PDB file of C-alpha atoms in Angstrom:
ATOM      1  CA  UNK A 928      81.128  43.349 -32.733  1.00  0.00           C
ATOM      2  CA  UNK A 929      78.519  40.607 -33.170  1.00  0.00           C
ATOM      3  CA  UNK A 930      75.058  41.618 -32.353  1.00  0.00           C
ATOM      4  CA  UNK A 931      74.329  38.697 -30.099  1.00  0.00           C
ATOM      5  CA  UNK A 932      77.621  39.632 -28.095  1.00  0.00           C
ATOM      6  CA  UNK A 933      76.215  42.976 -27.833  1.00  0.00           C
ATOM      7  CA  UNK A 934      72.793  42.117 -26.438  1.00  0.00           C
ATOM      8  CA  UNK A 935      74.438  40.193 -23.671  1.00  0.00           C
ATOM      9  CA  UNK A 936      76.926  43.009 -22.682  1.00  0.00           C
ATOM     10  CA  UNK A 937      73.743  45.226 -22.464  1.00  0.00           C
ATOM     11  CA  UNK A 938      71.695  42.911 -20.319  1.00  0.00           C
ATOM     12  CA  UNK A 939      74.736  42.593 -17.991  1.00  0.00           C
ATOM     13  CA  UNK A 940      74.878  46.354 -17.787  1.00  0.00           C
ATOM     14  CA  UNK A 941      71.260  46.617 -17.003  1.00  0.00           C
ATOM     15  CA  UNK A 942      71.537  43.969 -14.231  1.00  0.00           C
ATOM     16  CA  UNK A 943      74.618  45.865 -12.858  1.00  0.00           C
ATOM     17  CA  UNK A 944      73.027  49.185 -12.615  1.00  0.00           C
ATOM     18  CA  UNK A 945      69.504  48.049 -11.151  1.00  0.00           C
ATOM     19  CA  UNK A 946      70.774  45.539  -8.789  1.00  0.00           C
ATOM     20  CA  UNK A 947      67.681  43.416  -9.719  1.00  0.00           C
ATOM     21  CA  UNK A 948      67.790  40.102 -11.806  1.00  0.00           C
ATOM     22  CA  UNK A 949      66.509  40.061 -15.263  1.00  0.00           C
ATOM     23  CA  UNK A 950      63.275  37.793 -15.167  1.00  0.00           C
ATOM     24  CA  UNK A 951      62.297  35.669 -17.980  1.00  0.00           C
ATOM     25  CA  UNK A 952      58.983  35.534 -19.516  1.00  0.00           C
ATOM     26  CA  UNK A 953      56.392  33.303 -17.506  1.00  0.00           C
ATOM     27  CA  UNK A 954      55.417  29.888 -19.039  1.00  0.00           C
ATOM     28  CA  UNK A 955      51.975  29.855 -20.475  1.00  0.00           C
ATOM     29  CA  UNK A 956      50.197  28.229 -17.349  1.00  0.00           C
ATOM     30  CA  UNK A 957      52.288  29.508 -14.458  1.00  0.00           C
ATOM     31  CA  UNK A 958      49.780  32.134 -13.330  1.00  0.00           C
ATOM     32  CA  UNK A 959      46.625  30.226 -13.849  1.00  0.00           C
ATOM     33  CA  UNK A 960      44.058  30.613 -11.082  1.00  0.00           C
ATOM     34  CA  UNK A 961      42.803  27.422  -9.285  1.00  0.00           C
ATOM     35  CA  UNK A 962      39.068  27.233  -9.623  1.00  0.00           C
ATOM     36  CA  UNK A 963      36.578  24.548  -8.127  1.00  0.00           C
ATOM     37  CA  UNK A 964      33.950  23.043 -10.606  1.00  0.00           C
ATOM     38  CA  UNK A 965      30.754  25.270 -11.268  1.00  0.00           C
ATOM     39  CA  UNK A 966      27.462  23.501 -10.372  1.00  0.00           C
ATOM     40  CA  UNK A 967      25.017  24.669 -12.916  1.00  0.00           C
ATOM     41  CA  UNK A 968      22.054  22.874 -11.306  1.00  0.00           C
ATOM     42  CA  UNK A 969      21.035  20.805  -8.373  1.00  0.00           C
ATOM     43  CA  UNK A 970      18.107  18.463  -9.149  1.00  0.00           C
ATOM     44  CA  UNK A 971      15.957  18.371  -6.645  1.00  0.00           C
ATOM     45  CA  UNK A 972      17.013  21.335  -4.628  1.00  0.00           C
ATOM     46  CA  UNK A 973      15.173  19.529  -1.824  1.00  0.00           C
ATOM     47  CA  UNK A 974      14.562  16.035  -0.999  1.00  0.00           C
ATOM     48  CA  UNK A 975      13.890  13.398   1.669  1.00  0.00           C
ATOM     49  CA  UNK A 976      16.715  11.109   3.139  1.00  0.00           C
ATOM     50  CA  UNK A 977      17.583   8.285   0.722  1.00  0.00           C
ATOM     51  CA  UNK A 978      16.651  10.256  -2.452  1.00  0.00           C
ATOM     52  CA  UNK A 979      18.863  10.701  -5.306  1.00  0.00           C
ATOM     53  CA  UNK A 980      20.269  14.131  -6.027  1.00  0.00           C
ATOM     54  CA  UNK A 981      22.088  14.995  -9.319  1.00  0.00           C
ATOM     55  CA  UNK A 982      24.470  17.777 -10.161  1.00  0.00           C
ATOM     56  CA  UNK A 983      25.429  19.477 -13.288  1.00  0.00           C
ATOM     57  CA  UNK A 984      29.029  20.607 -13.014  1.00  0.00           C
ATOM     58  CA  UNK A 985      31.433  22.406 -15.160  1.00  0.00           C
ATOM     59  CA  UNK A 986      34.009  19.838 -14.987  1.00  0.00           C
ATOM     60  CA  UNK A 987      34.671  16.231 -13.222  1.00  0.00           C
ATOM     61  CA  UNK A 988      37.857  14.991 -11.839  1.00  0.00           C
ATOM     62  CA  UNK A 989      38.838  11.776  -9.456  1.00  0.00           C
ATOM     63  CA  UNK A 990      39.848  14.279  -6.800  1.00  0.00           C
ATOM     64  CA  UNK A 991      36.339  15.969  -6.765  1.00  0.00           C
ATOM     65  CA  UNK A 992      34.932  16.132  -3.053  1.00  0.00           C
ATOM     66  CA  UNK A 993      31.519  16.341  -1.836  1.00  0.00           C
ATOM     67  CA  UNK A 994      30.201  17.374   1.818  1.00  0.00           C
ATOM     68  CA  UNK A 995      26.948  17.656   3.205  1.00  0.00           C
ATOM     69  CA  UNK A 996      26.991  19.687   6.072  1.00  0.00           C
ATOM     70  CA  UNK A 997      30.783  18.848   6.689  1.00  0.00           C
ATOM     71  CA  UNK A 998      29.965  15.192   6.257  1.00  0.00           C
ATOM     72  CA  UNK A 999      31.612  13.492   3.024  1.00  0.00           C
ATOM     73  CA  UNK A1000      29.369  12.238   0.458  1.00  0.00           C
ATOM     74  CA  UNK A1001      30.164   9.303  -2.027  1.00  0.00           C
ATOM     75  CA  UNK A1002      29.346  10.584  -5.440  1.00  0.00           C
ATOM     76  CA  UNK A1003      29.024   8.635  -8.776  1.00  0.00           C
ATOM     77  CA  UNK A1004      29.528   9.844 -12.338  1.00  0.00           C
ATOM     78  CA  UNK A1005      26.346   9.706 -14.783  1.00  0.00           C
ATOM     79  CA  UNK A1006      28.332  11.389 -17.760  1.00  0.00           C
ATOM     80  CA  UNK A1007      31.088  13.721 -18.097  1.00  0.00           C
ATOM     81  CA  UNK A1008      29.018  16.859 -17.035  1.00  0.00           C
ATOM     82  CA  UNK A1009      26.830  15.093 -14.504  1.00  0.00           C
ATOM     83  CA  UNK A1010      27.423  13.423 -10.875  1.00  0.00           C
ATOM     84  CA  UNK A1011      24.914  12.182  -8.332  1.00  0.00           C
ATOM     85  CA  UNK A1012      24.876  11.256  -4.774  1.00  0.00           C
ATOM     86  CA  UNK A1013      22.286   9.905  -2.091  1.00  0.00           C
ATOM     87  CA  UNK A1014      21.072  11.861   0.499  1.00  0.00           C
ATOM     88  CA  UNK A1015      22.183   9.797   4.115  1.00  0.00           C
ATOM     89  CA  UNK A1016      19.078   8.045   5.256  1.00  0.00           C
ATOM     90  CA  UNK A1017      19.902   9.270   8.889  1.00  0.00           C
ATOM     91  CA  UNK A1018      19.831  12.753   7.843  1.00  0.00           C
ATOM     92  CA  UNK A1019      17.729  15.158  10.132  1.00  0.00           C
ATOM     93  CA  UNK A1020      15.480  17.560   8.340  1.00  0.00           C
ATOM     94  CA  UNK A1021      16.830  20.955   7.834  1.00  0.00           C
ATOM     95  CA  UNK A1022      19.241  23.246   5.636  1.00  0.00           C
ATOM     96  CA  UNK A1023      22.717  22.354   4.828  1.00  0.00           C
ATOM     97  CA  UNK A1024      25.631  23.483   3.288  1.00  0.00           C
ATOM     98  CA  UNK A1025      26.738  21.384   0.128  1.00  0.00           C
ATOM     99  CA  UNK A1026      30.413  21.943  -0.526  1.00  0.00           C
ATOM    100  CA  UNK A1027      31.918  20.909  -3.775  1.00  0.00           C
ATOM    101  CA  UNK A1028      35.825  20.675  -3.530  1.00  0.00           C
ATOM    102  CA  UNK A1029      38.173  20.451  -6.326  1.00  0.00           C
ATOM    103  CA  UNK A1030      41.446  18.337  -6.238  1.00  0.00           C
ATOM    104  CA  UNK A1031      43.681  21.266  -5.401  1.00  0.00           C
ATOM    105  CA  UNK A1032      41.455  22.313  -2.241  1.00  0.00           C
ATOM    106  CA  UNK A1033      39.399  24.981  -3.916  1.00  0.00           C
ATOM    107  CA  UNK A1034      35.924  24.710  -2.975  1.00  0.00           C
ATOM    108  CA  UNK A1035      32.309  26.112  -3.631  1.00  0.00           C
ATOM    109  CA  UNK A1036      29.148  26.065  -1.312  1.00  0.00           C
ATOM    110  CA  UNK A1037      25.755  25.743  -2.166  1.00  0.00           C
ATOM    111  CA  UNK A1038      22.460  25.536   0.131  1.00  0.00           C
ATOM    112  CA  UNK A1039      20.669  22.088   0.142  1.00  0.00           C
ATOM    113  CA  UNK A1040      17.567  21.549   2.047  1.00  0.00           C
ATOM    114  CA  UNK A1041      16.563  18.086   3.715  1.00  0.00           C
ATOM    115  CA  UNK A1042      12.969  17.399   3.866  1.00  0.00           C
ATOM    116  CA  UNK A1043      11.230  15.108   6.457  1.00  0.00           C
ATOM    117  CA  UNK A1044      10.489  11.789   5.550  1.00  0.00           C
ATOM    118  CA  UNK A1045       6.730  11.518   4.223  1.00  0.00           C
ATOM    119  CA  UNK A1046       5.003   9.321   6.512  1.00  0.00           C
ATOM    120  CA  UNK A1047       2.791   6.677   4.580  1.00  0.00           C
ATOM    121  CA  UNK A1048      -0.229   5.122   6.654  1.00  0.00           C
ATOM    122  CA  UNK A1049      -0.990   1.879   4.893  1.00  0.00           C
ATOM    123  CA  UNK A1050      -3.896   0.270   7.159  1.00  0.00           C
ATOM    124  CA  UNK A1051      -5.843   0.938  10.315  1.00  0.00           C
ATOM    125  CA  UNK A1052      -6.772  -1.490  13.154  1.00  0.00           C
ATOM    126  CA  UNK A1053      -9.526  -1.690  14.114  1.00  0.00           C
ATOM    127  CA  UNK A1054     -11.370   0.528  11.260  1.00  0.00           C
ATOM    128  CA  UNK A1055     -14.578   0.518  13.264  1.00  0.00           C
ATOM    129  CA  UNK A1056     -15.000   1.492  17.000  1.00  0.00           C
ATOM    130  CA  UNK A1057     -18.189   1.472  19.021  1.00  0.00           C
ATOM    131  CA  UNK A1058     -19.206   3.570  21.905  1.00  0.00           C
ATOM    132  CA  UNK A1059     -19.716   0.861  24.215  1.00  0.00           C
ATOM    133  CA  UNK A1060     -16.091  -0.157  24.002  1.00  0.00           C
ATOM    134  CA  UNK A1061     -13.646   1.371  26.852  1.00  0.00           C
ATOM    135  CA  UNK A1062     -10.036   1.191  28.073  1.00  0.00           C
ATOM    136  CA  UNK A1063      -7.764  -0.961  25.886  1.00  0.00           C
ATOM    137  CA  UNK A1064     -10.544  -1.900  23.569  1.00  0.00           C
ATOM    138  CA  UNK A1065     -10.651   1.247  22.222  1.00  0.00           C
ATOM    139  CA  UNK A1066      -7.105   1.332  20.973  1.00  0.00           C
ATOM    140  CA  UNK A1067      -6.380   1.888  17.541  1.00  0.00           C
ATOM    141  CA  UNK A1068      -3.081   0.772  15.845  1.00  0.00           C
ATOM    142  CA  UNK A1069      -2.010   2.480  12.270  1.00  0.00           C
ATOM    143  CA  UNK A1070       0.669   0.447  10.235  1.00  0.00           C
ATOM    144  CA  UNK A1071       2.836   2.113   7.771  1.00  0.00           C
ATOM    145  CA  UNK A1072       6.457   3.457   7.395  1.00  0.00           C
ATOM    146  CA  UNK A1073       8.286   6.495   8.074  1.00  0.00           C
ATOM    147  CA  UNK A1074       7.089   6.997  11.346  1.00  0.00           C
ATOM    148  CA  UNK A1075       9.660   8.451  13.821  1.00  0.00           C
ATOM    149  CA  UNK A1076       9.984   9.875  17.455  1.00  0.00           C
ATOM    150  CA  UNK A1077       8.687  13.623  16.271  1.00  0.00           C
ATOM    151  CA  UNK A1078       5.610  12.183  14.271  1.00  0.00           C
ATOM    152  CA  UNK A1079       2.242  13.518  15.196  1.00  0.00           C
ATOM    153  CA  UNK A1080      -1.307  11.746  14.768  1.00  0.00           C
ATOM    154  CA  UNK A1081      -4.036  14.151  13.544  1.00  0.00           C
ATOM    155  CA  UNK A1082      -7.781  13.104  14.048  1.00  0.00           C
ATOM    156  CA  UNK A1083     -10.118  14.886  12.012  1.00  0.00           C
ATOM    157  CA  UNK A1084      -7.178  17.655  11.276  1.00  0.00           C
ATOM    158  CA  UNK A1085      -6.544  18.142  15.320  1.00  0.00           C
ATOM    159  CA  UNK A1086      -3.365  16.708  17.001  1.00  0.00           C
ATOM    160  CA  UNK A1087      -4.127  14.108  19.718  1.00  0.00           C
ATOM    161  CA  UNK A1088      -1.915  11.647  22.260  1.00  0.00           C
ATOM    162  CA  UNK A1089      -0.373   8.743  20.324  1.00  0.00           C
ATOM    163  CA  UNK A1090       2.279   6.516  21.262  1.00  0.00           C
ATOM    164  CA  UNK A1091       5.030   5.661  18.274  1.00  0.00           C
ATOM    165  CA  UNK A1092       6.905   2.484  17.825  1.00  0.00           C
ATOM    166  CA  UNK A1093       9.200   3.377  14.826  1.00  0.00           C
ATOM    167  CA  UNK A1094       9.221   2.847  12.013  1.00  0.00           C
ATOM    168  CA  UNK A1095       5.933   1.341  11.246  1.00  0.00           C
ATOM    169  CA  UNK A1096       3.557   1.672  13.934  1.00  0.00           C
ATOM    170  CA  UNK A1097       1.554   4.270  15.855  1.00  0.00           C
ATOM    171  CA  UNK A1098      -1.201   3.687  18.288  1.00  0.00           C
ATOM    172  CA  UNK A1099      -4.110   5.772  19.810  1.00  0.00           C
ATOM    173  CA  UNK A1100      -7.206   5.619  21.875  1.00  0.00           C
ATOM    174  CA  UNK A1101     -10.117   6.708  19.999  1.00  0.00           C
ATOM    175  CA  UNK A1102     -11.913   9.635  21.199  1.00  0.00           C
ATOM    176  CA  UNK A1103     -15.405  10.023  22.303  1.00  0.00           C
ATOM    177  CA  UNK A1104     -16.873  11.542  19.385  1.00  0.00           C
ATOM    178  CA  UNK A1105     -20.213  11.788  17.142  1.00  0.00           C
ATOM    179  CA  UNK A1106     -20.801   8.832  15.340  1.00  0.00           C
ATOM    180  CA  UNK A1107     -19.452   8.345  11.752  1.00  0.00           C
ATOM    181  CA  UNK A1108     -16.514   8.187   9.312  1.00  0.00           C
ATOM    182  CA  UNK A1109     -13.332  10.229  10.842  1.00  0.00           C
ATOM    183  CA  UNK A1110     -10.106  10.943   9.187  1.00  0.00           C
ATOM    184  CA  UNK A1111      -6.875   9.717  10.567  1.00  0.00           C
ATOM    185  CA  UNK A1112      -3.560  10.639   9.416  1.00  0.00           C
ATOM    186  CA  UNK A1113       0.262  10.960  10.518  1.00  0.00           C
ATOM    187  CA  UNK A1114       2.323  14.165  10.324  1.00  0.00           C
ATOM    188  CA  UNK A1115       5.994  14.720   9.764  1.00  0.00           C
ATOM    189  CA  UNK A1116       6.908  18.462  10.184  1.00  0.00           C
ATOM    190  CA  UNK A1117       4.634  19.973   7.544  1.00  0.00           C
ATOM    191  CA  UNK A1118       4.082  16.676   5.532  1.00  0.00           C
ATOM    192  CA  UNK A1119       0.961  14.807   6.182  1.00  0.00           C
ATOM    193  CA  UNK A1120       0.255  11.117   5.139  1.00  0.00           C
ATOM    194  CA  UNK A1121      -2.924  10.251   3.160  1.00  0.00           C
ATOM    195  CA  UNK A1122      -5.652   9.843   5.777  1.00  0.00           C
ATOM    196  CA  UNK A1123      -7.298   6.677   6.674  1.00  0.00           C
ATOM    197  CA  UNK A1124     -10.974   6.171   7.772  1.00  0.00           C
ATOM    198  CA  UNK A1125     -12.064   5.350  11.153  1.00  0.00           C
ATOM    199  CA  UNK A1126     -15.914   4.573  11.905  1.00  0.00           C
ATOM    200  CA  UNK A1127     -17.252   5.541  15.278  1.00  0.00           C
ATOM    201  CA  UNK A1128     -20.684   3.690  15.763  1.00  0.00           C
ATOM    202  CA  UNK A1129     -23.019   4.963  18.244  1.00  0.00           C
ATOM    203  CA  UNK A1130     -26.200   3.000  16.898  1.00  0.00           C
ATOM    204  CA  UNK A1131     -27.384  -0.032  18.925  1.00  0.00           C
ATOM    205  CA  UNK A1132     -26.630  -3.433  17.316  1.00  0.00           C
ATOM    206  CA  UNK A1133     -28.404  -6.980  18.101  1.00  0.00           C
ATOM    207  CA  UNK A1134     -26.129  -9.956  17.541  1.00  0.00           C
ATOM    208  CA  UNK A1135     -28.365 -12.411  19.329  1.00  0.00           C
ATOM    209  CA  UNK A1136     -31.738 -13.011  21.147  1.00  0.00           C
ATOM    210  CA  UNK A1137     -32.127 -16.105  23.120  1.00  0.00           C
ATOM    211  CA  UNK A1138     -34.696 -17.483  25.548  1.00  0.00           C
ATOM    212  CA  UNK A1139     -33.701 -17.335  29.225  1.00  0.00           C
ATOM    213  CA  UNK A1140     -35.172 -18.201  32.498  1.00  0.00           C
ATOM    214  CA  UNK A1141     -38.838 -19.288  32.560  1.00  0.00           C
ATOM    215  CA  UNK A1142     -41.280 -18.213  35.269  1.00  0.00           C
ATOM    216  CA  UNK A1143     -44.768 -18.995  36.114  1.00  0.00           C
ATOM    217  CA  UNK A1144     -46.523 -16.203  34.316  1.00  0.00           C
ATOM    218  CA  UNK A1145     -43.464 -14.696  32.123  1.00  0.00           C
ATOM    219  CA  UNK A1146     -39.938 -15.485  30.549  1.00  0.00           C
ATOM    220  CA  UNK A1147     -36.736 -13.701  29.756  1.00  0.00           C
ATOM    221  CA  UNK A1148     -35.677 -12.855  26.337  1.00  0.00           C
ATOM    222  CA  UNK A1149     -31.769 -12.144  26.386  1.00  0.00           C
ATOM    223  CA  UNK A1150     -30.885  -9.354  23.995  1.00  0.00           C
ATOM    224  CA  UNK A1151     -27.133  -9.376  23.350  1.00  0.00           C
ATOM    225  CA  UNK A1152     -25.206  -6.977  20.991  1.00  0.00           C
ATOM    226  CA  UNK A1153     -23.420  -3.423  21.382  1.00  0.00           C
ATOM    227  CA  UNK A1154     -24.152   0.271  22.102  1.00  0.00           C
ATOM    228  CA  UNK A1155     -27.277  -0.478  24.334  1.00  0.00           C
ATOM    229  CA  UNK A1156     -27.838   2.489  26.939  1.00  0.00           C
ATOM    230  CA  UNK A1157     -29.667   2.505  30.230  1.00  0.00           C
ATOM    231  CA  UNK A1158     -32.589   4.905  28.434  1.00  0.00           C
ATOM    232  CA  UNK A1159     -32.529   2.587  25.336  1.00  0.00           C
ATOM    233  CA  UNK A1160     -35.884   0.940  24.689  1.00  0.00           C
ATOM    234  CA  UNK A1161     -37.068  -2.070  22.554  1.00  0.00           C
ATOM    235  CA  UNK A1162     -39.807  -2.172  19.913  1.00  0.00           C
ATOM    236  CA  UNK A1163     -41.653  -5.635  19.890  1.00  0.00           C
ATOM    237  CA  UNK A1164     -44.079  -5.875  16.973  1.00  0.00           C
ATOM    238  CA  UNK A1165     -44.433  -2.084  16.728  1.00  0.00           C
ATOM    239  CA  UNK A1166     -44.996  -2.072  20.722  1.00  0.00           C
ATOM    240  CA  UNK A1167     -42.610   0.051  23.151  1.00  0.00           C
ATOM    241  CA  UNK A1168     -41.048  -1.830  25.763  1.00  0.00           C
ATOM    242  CA  UNK A1169     -38.624   0.011  28.195  1.00  0.00           C
ATOM    243  CA  UNK A1170     -37.469   0.153  31.820  1.00  0.00           C
ATOM    244  CA  UNK A1171     -40.285   1.987  33.414  1.00  0.00           C
ATOM    245  CA  UNK A1172     -43.475   1.077  31.841  1.00  0.00           C
ATOM    246  CA  UNK A1173     -45.430   1.545  34.971  1.00  0.00           C
ATOM    247  CA  UNK A1174     -48.277  -0.702  35.226  1.00  0.00           C
ATOM    248  CA  UNK A1175     -47.385  -2.496  31.914  1.00  0.00           C
ATOM    249  CA  UNK A1176     -46.327  -6.079  32.886  1.00  0.00           C
ATOM    250  CA  UNK A1177     -43.495  -6.254  30.329  1.00  0.00           C
ATOM    251  CA  UNK A1178     -40.234  -4.569  31.144  1.00  0.00           C
ATOM    252  CA  UNK A1179     -36.651  -3.996  29.895  1.00  0.00           C
ATOM    253  CA  UNK A1180     -33.824  -4.814  32.361  1.00  0.00           C
ATOM    254  CA  UNK A1181     -30.541  -2.895  31.244  1.00  0.00           C
ATOM    255  CA  UNK A1182     -27.564  -5.191  32.231  1.00  0.00           C
ATOM    256  CA  UNK A1183     -24.571  -3.388  30.431  1.00  0.00           C
ATOM    257  CA  UNK A1184     -24.115  -1.584  26.912  1.00  0.00           C
ATOM    258  CA  UNK A1185     -23.931  -5.297  25.473  1.00  0.00           C
ATOM    259  CA  UNK A1186     -26.776  -7.166  27.362  1.00  0.00           C
ATOM    260  CA  UNK A1187     -30.378  -6.468  27.921  1.00  0.00           C
ATOM    261  CA  UNK A1188     -33.173  -8.781  29.450  1.00  0.00           C
ATOM    262  CA  UNK A1189     -36.743  -8.515  27.862  1.00  0.00           C
ATOM    263  CA  UNK A1190     -39.039  -9.789  30.405  1.00  0.00           C
ATOM    264  CA  UNK A1191     -42.114 -10.912  28.570  1.00  0.00           C
ATOM    265  CA  UNK A1192     -45.338 -11.878  29.933  1.00  0.00           C
ATOM    266  CA  UNK A1193     -47.268 -13.784  27.052  1.00  0.00           C
ATOM    267  CA  UNK A1194     -51.149 -14.212  26.803  1.00  0.00           C
ATOM    268  CA  UNK A1195     -50.663 -17.697  25.536  1.00  0.00           C
ATOM    269  CA  UNK A1196     -47.823 -20.283  25.452  1.00  0.00           C
ATOM    270  CA  UNK A1197     -48.296 -20.733  21.788  1.00  0.00           C
ATOM    271  CA  UNK A1198     -45.079 -19.623  19.825  1.00  0.00           C
ATOM    272  CA  UNK A1199     -45.543 -16.521  17.730  1.00  0.00           C
ATOM    273  CA  UNK A1200     -43.104 -14.633  15.401  1.00  0.00           C
ATOM    274  CA  UNK A1201     -41.705 -11.271  17.382  1.00  0.00           C
ATOM    275  CA  UNK A1202     -39.903  -8.680  15.533  1.00  0.00           C
ATOM    276  CA  UNK A1203     -37.488  -6.943  17.880  1.00  0.00           C
ATOM    277  CA  UNK A1204     -35.753  -3.660  17.564  1.00  0.00           C
ATOM    278  CA  UNK A1205     -33.652  -1.612  19.833  1.00  0.00           C
ATOM    279  CA  UNK A1206     -33.968   2.100  19.826  1.00  0.00           C
ATOM    280  CA  UNK A1207     -31.368   4.619  21.340  1.00  0.00           C
ATOM    281  CA  UNK A1208     -32.076   8.388  22.452  1.00  0.00           C
ATOM    282  CA  UNK A1209     -31.703  10.346  19.333  1.00  0.00           C
ATOM    283  CA  UNK A1210     -33.428   7.874  17.146  1.00  0.00           C
ATOM    284  CA  UNK A1211     -30.477   5.409  16.375  1.00  0.00           C
ATOM    285  CA  UNK A1212     -31.757   2.036  15.905  1.00  0.00           C
ATOM    286  CA  UNK A1213     -30.552  -1.554  15.359  1.00  0.00           C
ATOM    287  CA  UNK A1214     -31.564  -4.086  12.610  1.00  0.00           C
ATOM    288  CA  UNK A1215     -34.987  -5.893  13.242  1.00  0.00           C
ATOM    289  CA  UNK A1216     -34.521  -9.295  14.425  1.00  0.00           C
ATOM    290  CA  UNK A1217     -37.295 -11.890  13.836  1.00  0.00           C
ATOM    291  CA  UNK A1218     -37.567 -14.534  16.869  1.00  0.00           C
ATOM    292  CA  UNK A1219     -39.952 -17.388  17.481  1.00  0.00           C
ATOM    293  CA  UNK A1220     -41.451 -17.460  21.018  1.00  0.00           C
ATOM    294  CA  UNK A1221     -44.499 -17.442  23.094  1.00  0.00           C
TER     295      UNK A1221
END
């Protein structure tokens, strides 16, 4: 009997005895496991909204899907092993699951951190506030970008009350502090902007001196400027004049922090050169102003 016929009979006998069908050998790719692309690197591993993120992957296919926190991402191929996507501008800070899903539905998940946007402080207006100013005159505005509802204002490193108008303006009232240069910055989460400088000025300043009312034996010199105090004194050619000179005929009349009247009793009506300077308690002084008057 030919060998082929004998083999067929043997197979038939085996099937009959076992009650099970005879299985043919599997095709080469029949039992291959479906796998998602492996991500070798994520650069950067954390970034701000709007930033580009690059993934190095084991393979790229048209059906590849990316999601960040469950929201689909649009990706683009940079080469046959690298793809990129942009973090959505509206993404809130925090940790997200970054899922890479193959065309057949198999996925791998990675952790990605979205950072708060770094606030950028560009300029401050005004950059100088005097102790004399009050109310709305002490309001300071910072212009920049990436300010949001949770942004905080730092004054010399301490958080103070502020009002935010996203995305580019934050306002605050200059606190009553020592004179000098102070640092102002904006903070988003743990990220702080480069500080700007705000000068607080307590020293008196003379902007003008004019002759006022003329009386029989005296006349007035009106001193206008800034940071005058009720306890300020005036130095006139080296002599001191204040509001309590006792028997001295000349006196200083304080009106407000921007205006004082020097009541002068001249010995002669002839004009002379007067060197006038305002001095505040503590020693802060104005510049010396030269005036020609009796």
